[in-house]
Coordinates of N, CA and C in Angstrom, one line a residue:
X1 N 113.5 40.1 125.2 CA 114.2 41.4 125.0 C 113.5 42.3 124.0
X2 N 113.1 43.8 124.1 CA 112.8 44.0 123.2 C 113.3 44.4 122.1
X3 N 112.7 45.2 120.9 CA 113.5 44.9 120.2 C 114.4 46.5 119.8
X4 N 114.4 47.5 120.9 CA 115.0 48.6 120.9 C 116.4 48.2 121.6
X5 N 116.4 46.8 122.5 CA 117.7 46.5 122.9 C 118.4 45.9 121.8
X6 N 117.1 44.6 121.9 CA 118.0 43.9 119.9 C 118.8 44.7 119.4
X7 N 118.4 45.8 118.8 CA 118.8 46.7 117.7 C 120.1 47.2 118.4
X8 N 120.0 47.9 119.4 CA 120.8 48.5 120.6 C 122.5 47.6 120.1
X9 N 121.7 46.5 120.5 CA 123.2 44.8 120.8 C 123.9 45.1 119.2
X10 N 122.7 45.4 118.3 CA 122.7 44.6 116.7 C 124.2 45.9 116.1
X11 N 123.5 47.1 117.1 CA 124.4 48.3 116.3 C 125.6 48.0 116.8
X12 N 125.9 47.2 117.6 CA 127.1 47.7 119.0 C 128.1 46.4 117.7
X13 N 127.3 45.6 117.5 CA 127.9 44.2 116.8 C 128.3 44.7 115.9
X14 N 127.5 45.2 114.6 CA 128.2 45.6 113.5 C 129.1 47.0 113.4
X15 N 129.5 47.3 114.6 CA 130.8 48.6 114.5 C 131.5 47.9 114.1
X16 N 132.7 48.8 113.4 CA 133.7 48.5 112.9 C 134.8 48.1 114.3
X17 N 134.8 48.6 115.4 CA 135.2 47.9 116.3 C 135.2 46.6 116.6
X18 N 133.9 46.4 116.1 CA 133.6 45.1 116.6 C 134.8 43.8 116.2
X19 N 135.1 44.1 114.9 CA 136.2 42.9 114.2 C 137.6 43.5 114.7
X20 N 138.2 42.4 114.7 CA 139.5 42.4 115.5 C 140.3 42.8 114.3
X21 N 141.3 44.1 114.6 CA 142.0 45.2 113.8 C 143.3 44.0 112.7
X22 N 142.9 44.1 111.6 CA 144.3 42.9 111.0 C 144.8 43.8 110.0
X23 N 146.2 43.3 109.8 CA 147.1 44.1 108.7 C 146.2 44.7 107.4
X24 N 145.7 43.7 107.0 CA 145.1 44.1 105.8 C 143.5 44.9 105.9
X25 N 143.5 45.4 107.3 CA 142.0 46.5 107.3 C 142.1 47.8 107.0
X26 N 141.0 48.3 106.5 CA 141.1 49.6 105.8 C 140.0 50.5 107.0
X27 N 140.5 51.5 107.8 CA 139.6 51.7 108.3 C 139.5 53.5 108.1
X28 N 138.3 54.2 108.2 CA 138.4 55.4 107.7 C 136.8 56.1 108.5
X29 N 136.8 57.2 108.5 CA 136.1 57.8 109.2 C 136.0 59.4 108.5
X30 N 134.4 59.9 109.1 CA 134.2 61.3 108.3 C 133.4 62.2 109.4
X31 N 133.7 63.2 109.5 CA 133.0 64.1 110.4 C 132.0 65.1 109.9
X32 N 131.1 65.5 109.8 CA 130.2 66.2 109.0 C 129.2 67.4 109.7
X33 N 129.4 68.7 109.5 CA 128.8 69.4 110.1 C 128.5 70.5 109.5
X34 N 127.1 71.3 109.5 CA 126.8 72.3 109.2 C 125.5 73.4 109.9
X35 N 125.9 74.4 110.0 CA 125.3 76.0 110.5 C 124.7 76.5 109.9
X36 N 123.6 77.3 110.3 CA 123.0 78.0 109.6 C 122.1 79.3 110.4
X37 N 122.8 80.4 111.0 CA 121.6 81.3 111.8 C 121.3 82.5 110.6
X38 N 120.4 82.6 110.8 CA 119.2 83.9 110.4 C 118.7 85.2 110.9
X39 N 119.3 86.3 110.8 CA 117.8 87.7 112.0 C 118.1 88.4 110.8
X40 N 117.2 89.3 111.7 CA 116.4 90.5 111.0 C 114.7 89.6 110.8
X41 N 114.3 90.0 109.8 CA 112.6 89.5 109.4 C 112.6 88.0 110.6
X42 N 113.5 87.3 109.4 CA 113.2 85.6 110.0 C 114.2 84.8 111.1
X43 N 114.2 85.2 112.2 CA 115.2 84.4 113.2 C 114.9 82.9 112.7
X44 N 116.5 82.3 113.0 CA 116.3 80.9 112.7 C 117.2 80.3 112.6
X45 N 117.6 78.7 113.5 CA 118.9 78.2 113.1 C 118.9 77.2 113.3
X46 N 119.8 76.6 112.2 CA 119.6 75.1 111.7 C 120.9 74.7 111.8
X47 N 121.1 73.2 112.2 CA 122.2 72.4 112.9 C 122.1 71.1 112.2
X48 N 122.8 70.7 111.7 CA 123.1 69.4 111.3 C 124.4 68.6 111.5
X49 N 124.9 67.8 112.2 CA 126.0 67.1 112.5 C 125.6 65.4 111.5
X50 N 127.1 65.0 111.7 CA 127.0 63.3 111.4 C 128.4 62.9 111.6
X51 N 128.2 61.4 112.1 CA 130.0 60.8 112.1 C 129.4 59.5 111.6
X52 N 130.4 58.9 110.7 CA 130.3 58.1 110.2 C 131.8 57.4 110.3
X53 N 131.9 55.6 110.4 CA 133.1 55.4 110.4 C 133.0 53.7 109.7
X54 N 134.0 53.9 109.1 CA 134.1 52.4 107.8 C 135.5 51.3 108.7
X55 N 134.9 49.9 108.1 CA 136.0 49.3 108.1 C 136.2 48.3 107.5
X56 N 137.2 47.9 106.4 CA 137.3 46.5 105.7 C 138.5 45.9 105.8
X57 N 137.9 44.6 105.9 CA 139.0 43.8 105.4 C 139.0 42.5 104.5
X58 N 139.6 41.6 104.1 CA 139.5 40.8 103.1 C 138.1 40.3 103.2
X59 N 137.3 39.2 104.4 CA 136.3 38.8 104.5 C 134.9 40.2 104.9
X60 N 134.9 41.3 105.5 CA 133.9 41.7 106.2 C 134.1 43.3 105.7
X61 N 133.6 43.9 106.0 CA 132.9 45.2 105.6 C 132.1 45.7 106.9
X62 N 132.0 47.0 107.4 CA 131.6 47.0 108.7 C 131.7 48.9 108.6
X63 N 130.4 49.1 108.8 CA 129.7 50.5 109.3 C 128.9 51.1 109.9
X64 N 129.1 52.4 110.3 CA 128.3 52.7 111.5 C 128.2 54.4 110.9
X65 N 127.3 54.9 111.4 CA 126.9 56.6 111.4 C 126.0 56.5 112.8
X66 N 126.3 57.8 112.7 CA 125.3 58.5 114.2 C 125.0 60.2 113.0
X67 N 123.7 60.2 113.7 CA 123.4 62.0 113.0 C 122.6 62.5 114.0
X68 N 122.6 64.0 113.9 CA 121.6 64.6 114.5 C 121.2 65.9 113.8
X69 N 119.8 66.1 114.1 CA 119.6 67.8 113.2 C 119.1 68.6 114.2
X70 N 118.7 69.4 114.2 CA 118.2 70.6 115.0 C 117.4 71.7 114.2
X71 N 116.6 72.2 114.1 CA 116.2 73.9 113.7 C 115.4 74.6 114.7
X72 N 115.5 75.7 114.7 CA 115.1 76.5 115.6 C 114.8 77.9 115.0
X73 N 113.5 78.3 114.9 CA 113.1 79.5 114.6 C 112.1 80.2 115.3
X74 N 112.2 81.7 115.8 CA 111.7 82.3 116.6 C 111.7 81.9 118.1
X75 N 112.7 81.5 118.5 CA 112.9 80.8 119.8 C 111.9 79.1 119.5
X76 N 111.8 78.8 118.8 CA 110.7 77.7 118.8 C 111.5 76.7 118.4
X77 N 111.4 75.1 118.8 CA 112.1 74.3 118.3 C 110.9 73.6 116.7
X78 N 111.7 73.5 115.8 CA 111.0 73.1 114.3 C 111.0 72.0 113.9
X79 N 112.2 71.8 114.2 CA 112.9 69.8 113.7 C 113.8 69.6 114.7
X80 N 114.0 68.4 115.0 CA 114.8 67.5 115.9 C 114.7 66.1 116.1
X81 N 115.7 65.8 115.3 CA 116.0 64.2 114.9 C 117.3 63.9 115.4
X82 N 116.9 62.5 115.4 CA 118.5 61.8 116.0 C 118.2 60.6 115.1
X83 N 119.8 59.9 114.6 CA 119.3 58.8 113.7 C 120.7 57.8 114.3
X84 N 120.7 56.6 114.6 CA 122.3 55.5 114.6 C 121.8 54.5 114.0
X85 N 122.6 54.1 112.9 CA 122.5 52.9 112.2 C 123.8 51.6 111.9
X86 N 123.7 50.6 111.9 CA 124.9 49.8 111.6 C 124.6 49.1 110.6
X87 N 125.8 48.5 109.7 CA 126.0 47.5 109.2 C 127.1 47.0 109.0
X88 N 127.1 45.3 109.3 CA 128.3 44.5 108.8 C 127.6 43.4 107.4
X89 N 128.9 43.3 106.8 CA 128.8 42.4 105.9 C 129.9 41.2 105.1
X90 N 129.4 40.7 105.5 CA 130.4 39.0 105.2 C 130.6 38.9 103.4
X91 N 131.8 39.0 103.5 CA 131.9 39.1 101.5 C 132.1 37.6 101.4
X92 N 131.1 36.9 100.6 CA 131.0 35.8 100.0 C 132.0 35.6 98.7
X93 N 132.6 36.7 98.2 CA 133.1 36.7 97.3 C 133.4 38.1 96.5
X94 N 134.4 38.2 95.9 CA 134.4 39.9 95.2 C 133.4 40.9 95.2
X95 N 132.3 40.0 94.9 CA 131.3 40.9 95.0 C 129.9 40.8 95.6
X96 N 129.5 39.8 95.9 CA 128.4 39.1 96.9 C 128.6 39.1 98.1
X97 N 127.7 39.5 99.4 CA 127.9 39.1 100.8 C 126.4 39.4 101.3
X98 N 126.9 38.9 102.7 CA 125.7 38.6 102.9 C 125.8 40.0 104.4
X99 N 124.4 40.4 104.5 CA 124.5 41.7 105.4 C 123.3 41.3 106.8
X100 N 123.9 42.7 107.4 CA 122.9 42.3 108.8 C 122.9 43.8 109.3
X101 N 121.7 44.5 109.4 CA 121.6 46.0 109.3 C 120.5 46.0 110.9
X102 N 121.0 47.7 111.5 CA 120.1 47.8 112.6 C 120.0 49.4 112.5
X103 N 118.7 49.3 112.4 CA 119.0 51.7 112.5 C 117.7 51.7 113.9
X104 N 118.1 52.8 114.2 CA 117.2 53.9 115.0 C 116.9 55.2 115.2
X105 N 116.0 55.3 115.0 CA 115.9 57.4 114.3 C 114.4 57.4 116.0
X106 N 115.3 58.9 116.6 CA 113.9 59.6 117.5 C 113.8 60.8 116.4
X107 N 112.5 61.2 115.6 CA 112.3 62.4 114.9 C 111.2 62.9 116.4
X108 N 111.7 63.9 116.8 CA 110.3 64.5 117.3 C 109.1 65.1 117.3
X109 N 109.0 65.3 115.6 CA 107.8 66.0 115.0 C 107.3 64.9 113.8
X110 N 107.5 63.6 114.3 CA 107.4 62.7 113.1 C 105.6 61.6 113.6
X111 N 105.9 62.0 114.9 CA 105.0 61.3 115.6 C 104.8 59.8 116.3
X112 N 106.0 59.6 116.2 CA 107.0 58.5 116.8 C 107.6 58.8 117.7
X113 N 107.6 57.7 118.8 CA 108.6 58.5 119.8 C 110.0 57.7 119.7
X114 N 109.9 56.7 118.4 CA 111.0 56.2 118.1 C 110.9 55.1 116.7
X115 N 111.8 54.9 115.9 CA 111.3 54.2 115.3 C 112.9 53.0 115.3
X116 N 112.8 51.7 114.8 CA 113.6 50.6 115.0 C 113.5 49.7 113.7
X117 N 114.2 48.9 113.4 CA 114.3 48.1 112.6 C 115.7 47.0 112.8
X118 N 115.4 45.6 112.2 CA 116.5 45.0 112.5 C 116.3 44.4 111.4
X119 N 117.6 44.0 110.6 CA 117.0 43.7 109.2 C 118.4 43.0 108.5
X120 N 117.9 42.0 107.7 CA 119.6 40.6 107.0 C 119.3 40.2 105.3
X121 N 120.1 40.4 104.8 CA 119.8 39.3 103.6 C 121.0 39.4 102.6
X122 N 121.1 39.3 101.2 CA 122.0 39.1 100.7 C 122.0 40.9 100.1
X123 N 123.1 40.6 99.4 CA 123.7 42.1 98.8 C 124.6 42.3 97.2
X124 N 124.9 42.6 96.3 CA 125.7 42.7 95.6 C 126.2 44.0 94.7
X125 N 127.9 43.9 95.1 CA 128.3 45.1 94.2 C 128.3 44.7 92.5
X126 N 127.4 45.3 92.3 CA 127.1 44.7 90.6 C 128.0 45.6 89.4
X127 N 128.9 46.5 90.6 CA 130.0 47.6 89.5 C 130.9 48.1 90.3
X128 N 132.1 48.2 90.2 CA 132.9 48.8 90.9 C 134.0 49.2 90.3
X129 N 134.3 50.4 90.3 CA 135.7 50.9 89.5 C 136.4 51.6 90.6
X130 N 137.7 51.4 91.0 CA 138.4 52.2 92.0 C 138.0 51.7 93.0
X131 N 138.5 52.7 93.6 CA 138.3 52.6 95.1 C 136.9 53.6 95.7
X132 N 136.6 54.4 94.9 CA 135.9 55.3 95.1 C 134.3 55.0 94.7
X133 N 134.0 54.4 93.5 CA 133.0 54.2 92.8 C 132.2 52.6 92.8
X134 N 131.2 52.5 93.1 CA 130.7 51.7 93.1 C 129.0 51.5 93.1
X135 N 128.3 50.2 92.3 CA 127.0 50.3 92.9 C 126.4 48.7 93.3
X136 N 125.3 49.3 94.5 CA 125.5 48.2 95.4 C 123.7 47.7 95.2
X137 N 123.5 47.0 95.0 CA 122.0 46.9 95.2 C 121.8 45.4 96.8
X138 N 120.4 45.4 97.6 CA 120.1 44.3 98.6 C 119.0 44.0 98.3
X139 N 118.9 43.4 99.0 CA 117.6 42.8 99.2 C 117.4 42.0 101.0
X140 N 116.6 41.9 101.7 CA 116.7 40.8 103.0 C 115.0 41.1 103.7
X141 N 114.9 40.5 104.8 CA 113.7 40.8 105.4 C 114.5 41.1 106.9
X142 N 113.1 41.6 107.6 CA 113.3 41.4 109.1 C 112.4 41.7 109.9
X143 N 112.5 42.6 110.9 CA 111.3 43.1 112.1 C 111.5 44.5 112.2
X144 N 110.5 45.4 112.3 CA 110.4 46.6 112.5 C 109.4 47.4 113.5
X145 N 109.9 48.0 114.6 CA 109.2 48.4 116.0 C 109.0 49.6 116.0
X146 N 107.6 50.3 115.8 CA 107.9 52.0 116.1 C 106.9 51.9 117.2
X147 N 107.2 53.0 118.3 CA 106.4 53.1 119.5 C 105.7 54.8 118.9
X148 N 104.2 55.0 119.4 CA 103.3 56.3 118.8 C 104.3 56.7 120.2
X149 N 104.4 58.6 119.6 CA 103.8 59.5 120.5 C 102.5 59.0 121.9
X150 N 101.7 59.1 120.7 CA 100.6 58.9 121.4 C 99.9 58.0 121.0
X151 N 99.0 57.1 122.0 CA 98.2 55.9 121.2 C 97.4 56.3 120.4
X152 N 97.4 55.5 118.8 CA 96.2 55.7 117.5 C 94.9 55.8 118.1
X153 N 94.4 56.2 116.8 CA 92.5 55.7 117.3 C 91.9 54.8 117.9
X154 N 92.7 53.4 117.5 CA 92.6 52.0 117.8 C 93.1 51.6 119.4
X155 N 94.0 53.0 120.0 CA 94.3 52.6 121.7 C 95.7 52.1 121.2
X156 N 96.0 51.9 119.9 CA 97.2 51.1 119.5 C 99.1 52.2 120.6
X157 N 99.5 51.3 120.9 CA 101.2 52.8 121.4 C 102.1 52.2 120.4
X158 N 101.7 51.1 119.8 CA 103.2 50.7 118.8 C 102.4 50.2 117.6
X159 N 103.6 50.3 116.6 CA 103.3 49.1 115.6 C 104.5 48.6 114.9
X160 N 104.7 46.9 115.0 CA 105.2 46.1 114.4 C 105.3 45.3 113.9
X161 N 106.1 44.7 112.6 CA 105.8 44.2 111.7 C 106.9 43.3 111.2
X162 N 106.6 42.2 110.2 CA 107.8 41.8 109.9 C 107.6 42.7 108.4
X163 N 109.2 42.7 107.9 CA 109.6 43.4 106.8 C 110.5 43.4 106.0
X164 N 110.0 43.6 104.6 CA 111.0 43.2 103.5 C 111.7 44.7 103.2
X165 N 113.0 44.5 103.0 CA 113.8 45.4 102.7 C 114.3 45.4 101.3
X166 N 114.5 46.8 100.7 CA 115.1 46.3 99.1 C 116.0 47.9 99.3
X167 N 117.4 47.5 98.8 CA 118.2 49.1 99.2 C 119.2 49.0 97.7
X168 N 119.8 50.4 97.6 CA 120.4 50.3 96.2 C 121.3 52.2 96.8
X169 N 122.5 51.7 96.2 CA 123.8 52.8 96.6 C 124.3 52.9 95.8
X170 N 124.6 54.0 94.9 CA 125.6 54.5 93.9 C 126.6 55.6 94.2
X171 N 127.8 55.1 94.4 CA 128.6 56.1 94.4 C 129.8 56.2 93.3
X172 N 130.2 57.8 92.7 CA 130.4 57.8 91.4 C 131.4 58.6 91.8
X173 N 132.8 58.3 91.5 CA 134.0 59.6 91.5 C 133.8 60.2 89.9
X174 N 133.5 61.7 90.2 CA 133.4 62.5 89.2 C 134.6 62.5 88.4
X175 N 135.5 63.2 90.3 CA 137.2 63.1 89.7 C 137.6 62.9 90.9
X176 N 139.2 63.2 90.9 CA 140.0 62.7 92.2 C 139.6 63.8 93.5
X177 N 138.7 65.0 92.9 CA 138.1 66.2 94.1 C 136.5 66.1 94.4
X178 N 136.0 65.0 93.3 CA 134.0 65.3 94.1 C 133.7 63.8 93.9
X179 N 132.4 64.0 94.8 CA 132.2 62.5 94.7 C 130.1 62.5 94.4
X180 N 129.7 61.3 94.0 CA 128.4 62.0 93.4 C 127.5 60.7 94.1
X181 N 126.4 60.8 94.8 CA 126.2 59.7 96.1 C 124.9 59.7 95.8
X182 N 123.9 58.3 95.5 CA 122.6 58.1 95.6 C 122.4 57.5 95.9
X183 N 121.3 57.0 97.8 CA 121.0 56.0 98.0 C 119.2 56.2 98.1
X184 N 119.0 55.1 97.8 CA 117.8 54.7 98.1 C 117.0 53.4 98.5
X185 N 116.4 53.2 99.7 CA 115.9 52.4 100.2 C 114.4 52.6 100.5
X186 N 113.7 51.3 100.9 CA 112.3 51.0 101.0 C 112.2 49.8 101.8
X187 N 111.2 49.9 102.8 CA 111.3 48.5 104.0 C 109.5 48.3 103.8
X188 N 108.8 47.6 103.4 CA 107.5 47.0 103.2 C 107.3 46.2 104.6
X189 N 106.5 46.9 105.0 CA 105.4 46.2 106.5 C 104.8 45.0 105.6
X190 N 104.8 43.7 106.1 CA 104.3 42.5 105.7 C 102.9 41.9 106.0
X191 N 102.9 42.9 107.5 CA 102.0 42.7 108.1 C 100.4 43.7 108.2
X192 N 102.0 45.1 108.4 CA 100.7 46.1 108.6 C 100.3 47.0 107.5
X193 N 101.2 46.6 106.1 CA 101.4 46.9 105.0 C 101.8 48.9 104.8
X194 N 102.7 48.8 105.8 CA 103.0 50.6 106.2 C 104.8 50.3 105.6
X195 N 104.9 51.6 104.1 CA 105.9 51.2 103.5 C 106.7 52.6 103.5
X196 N 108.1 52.7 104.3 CA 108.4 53.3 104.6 C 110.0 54.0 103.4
X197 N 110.4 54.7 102.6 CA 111.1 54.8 101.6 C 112.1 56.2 102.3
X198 N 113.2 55.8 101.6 CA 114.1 57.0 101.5 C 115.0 57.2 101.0
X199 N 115.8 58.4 100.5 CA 116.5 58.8 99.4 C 117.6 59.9 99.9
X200 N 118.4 60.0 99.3 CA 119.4 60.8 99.5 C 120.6 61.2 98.6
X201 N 120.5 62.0 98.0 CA 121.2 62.6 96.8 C 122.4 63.4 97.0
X202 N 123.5 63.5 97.0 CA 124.4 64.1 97.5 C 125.7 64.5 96.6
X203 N 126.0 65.3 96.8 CA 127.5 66.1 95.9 C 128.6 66.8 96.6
X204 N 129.5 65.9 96.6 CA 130.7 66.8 97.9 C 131.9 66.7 97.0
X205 N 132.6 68.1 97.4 CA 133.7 68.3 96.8 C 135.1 68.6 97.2
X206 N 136.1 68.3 97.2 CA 136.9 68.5 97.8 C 137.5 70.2 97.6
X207 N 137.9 70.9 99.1 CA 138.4 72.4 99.7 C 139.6 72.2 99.2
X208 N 140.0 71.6 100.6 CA 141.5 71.7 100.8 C 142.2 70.8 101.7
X209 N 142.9 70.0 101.7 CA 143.4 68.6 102.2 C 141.9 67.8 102.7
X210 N 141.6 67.5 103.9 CA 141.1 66.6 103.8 C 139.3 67.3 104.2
X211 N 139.4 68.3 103.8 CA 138.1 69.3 104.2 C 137.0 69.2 102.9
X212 N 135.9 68.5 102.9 CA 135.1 69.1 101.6 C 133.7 69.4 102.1
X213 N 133.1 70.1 100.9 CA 131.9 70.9 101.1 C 131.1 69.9 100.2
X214 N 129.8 69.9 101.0 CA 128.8 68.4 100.8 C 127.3 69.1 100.8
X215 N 126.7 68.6 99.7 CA 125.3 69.4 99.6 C 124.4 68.0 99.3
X216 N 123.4 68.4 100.3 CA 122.4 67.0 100.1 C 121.2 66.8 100.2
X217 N 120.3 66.3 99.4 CA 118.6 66.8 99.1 C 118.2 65.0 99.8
X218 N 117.5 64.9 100.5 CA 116.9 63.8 101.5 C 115.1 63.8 101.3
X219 N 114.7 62.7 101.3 CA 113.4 62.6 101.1 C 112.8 61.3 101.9
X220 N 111.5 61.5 102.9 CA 111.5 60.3 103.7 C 110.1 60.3 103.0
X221 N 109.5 59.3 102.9 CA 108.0 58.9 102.7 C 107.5 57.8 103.2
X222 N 106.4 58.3 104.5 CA 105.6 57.1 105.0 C 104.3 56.6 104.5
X223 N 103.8 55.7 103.8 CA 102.3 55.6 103.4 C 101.9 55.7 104.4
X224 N 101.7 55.0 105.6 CA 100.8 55.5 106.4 C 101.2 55.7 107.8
X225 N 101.3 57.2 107.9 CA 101.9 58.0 109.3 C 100.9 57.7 110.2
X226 N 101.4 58.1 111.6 CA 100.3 58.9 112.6 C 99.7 59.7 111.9
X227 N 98.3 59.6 112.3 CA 97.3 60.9 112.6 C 98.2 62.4 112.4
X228 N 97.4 63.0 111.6 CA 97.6 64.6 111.3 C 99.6 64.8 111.0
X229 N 99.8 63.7 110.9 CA 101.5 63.8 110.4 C 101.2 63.5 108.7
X230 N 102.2 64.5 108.1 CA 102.5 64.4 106.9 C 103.0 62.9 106.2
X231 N 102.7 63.1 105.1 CA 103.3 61.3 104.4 C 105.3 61.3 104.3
X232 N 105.3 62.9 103.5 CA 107.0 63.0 102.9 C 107.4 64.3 104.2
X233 N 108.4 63.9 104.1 CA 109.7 64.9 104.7 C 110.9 65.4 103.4
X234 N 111.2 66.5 103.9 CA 112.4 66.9 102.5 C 113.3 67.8 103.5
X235 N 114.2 67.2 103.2 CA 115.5 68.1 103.8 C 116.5 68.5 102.6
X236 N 117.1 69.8 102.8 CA 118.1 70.5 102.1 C 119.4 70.8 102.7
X237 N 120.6 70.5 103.4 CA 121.6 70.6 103.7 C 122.7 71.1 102.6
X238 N 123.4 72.2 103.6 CA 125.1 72.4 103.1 C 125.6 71.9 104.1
X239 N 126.9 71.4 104.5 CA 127.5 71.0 105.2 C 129.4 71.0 104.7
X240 N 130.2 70.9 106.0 CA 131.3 70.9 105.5 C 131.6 69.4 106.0
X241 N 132.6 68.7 105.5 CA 132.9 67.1 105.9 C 134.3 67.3 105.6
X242 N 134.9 67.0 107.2 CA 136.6 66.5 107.3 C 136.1 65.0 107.4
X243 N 137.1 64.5 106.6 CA 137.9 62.8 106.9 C 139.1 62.6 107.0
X244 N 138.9 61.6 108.0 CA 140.4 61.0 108.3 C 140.5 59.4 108.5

């Protein structure tokens, strides 16, 4: 099988669907969306969506997101990405468990015509206050599949690797209206030694019942891209986010 199905099975496993719904589950979901058109000098418009949806219960922990972006300026498309990632996780105890992660991102200006990963290891919340705030650091290995655009110098159309993963999540209730969000991750090629990092900074605040306004600075860095593709990406988002 390859391993865009693997991952395909890996996401479908760790939905929060996947566990059978019991009294004591907590389940929760957010919808996230933001606009942006431009005329006069600079035509231009940028689209950002995301759904994300949680589920816990005493033993497991279980999430999923789907995103997509868009920009468009001067009738020209600029950016266009699609990302689905999953994870579940088996709580060993209050604060240790053990995780099993699968993402997939098509960027179409990234030079990939897809990129994949499937990836396990242990995890721990090393702080948690409330219900709101917590920080989470992992560690695991696994396999990582990107198919080129186009084949390298080498004739190469893919490259895969096994890979170490190290991830780290801080989420901080300011107060009972904003919330203050830093993740960052890094997956090390083992093989082809291509280390792929990313970040995400975020500040949302609560409107009005369940509506808040969400601002977020994102940073991807490949050491070694395709040909004539850039190393970093930086994205700047406003967005509005309902939950329910």
């Amino acid at each position: 099988m390859q391993l865009r199905n693997a991952v395909a099975v890996a996401l479908i496993g760790v939905s929060p669907l996947a566990q059978a719904s019991g009294e004591d589950d907590k389940v929760g979901a957010e919808f996230e969306l933001g606009v942006l058109v431009t005329s006069g000098n600079t035509e231009e418009t940028n689209f950002n969506s995301r759904f994300a949806i949680t589920q816990e219960s005493r033993r497991w922990r279980n999430t999923g997101e789907l995103s997509a972006r868009h920009t468009e300026a001067e009738d020209e498309t600029t950016a266009e990405q699609y990302k689905a990632e999953g994870e579940t996780n088996y709580k060993l105890d209050e604060r240790q468990y053990w995780f099993l992660r699968g993402a997939w991102e098509d960027d179409r200006f990234s030079g990939y015509a897809f990129e994949s990963s499937l990836t396990t290891g242990y995890g721990n919340r090393l702080w948690e206050s409330g219900e709101k705030s917590f920080w989470s650091v992992s560690a695991g290995l696994g396999y990582r599949y990107n198919r080129f655009d186009e084949p390298d110098e080498n004739g190469e159309e893919a490259e895969d690797s096994a890979i170490a993963r190290f991830a780290t999540q801080l989420d901080y209730a300011i107060s009972d209206r904003a919330l203050f969000r830093q993740k960052l991750s890094t997956e090390v090629g083992l093989e082809d030694n291509n280390t792929i990092s990313e970040s995400e900074t975020a500040l949302q605040a609560n409107v009005v019942g369940n509506l808040s306004m969400k601002t977020a600075f994102r940073v991807k860095h490949v050491s070694d891209p395709p040909v004539t593709k850039e190393r970093t990406d930086t994205e700047t988002a406003l967005t509005l986010l309902y939950t329910f």
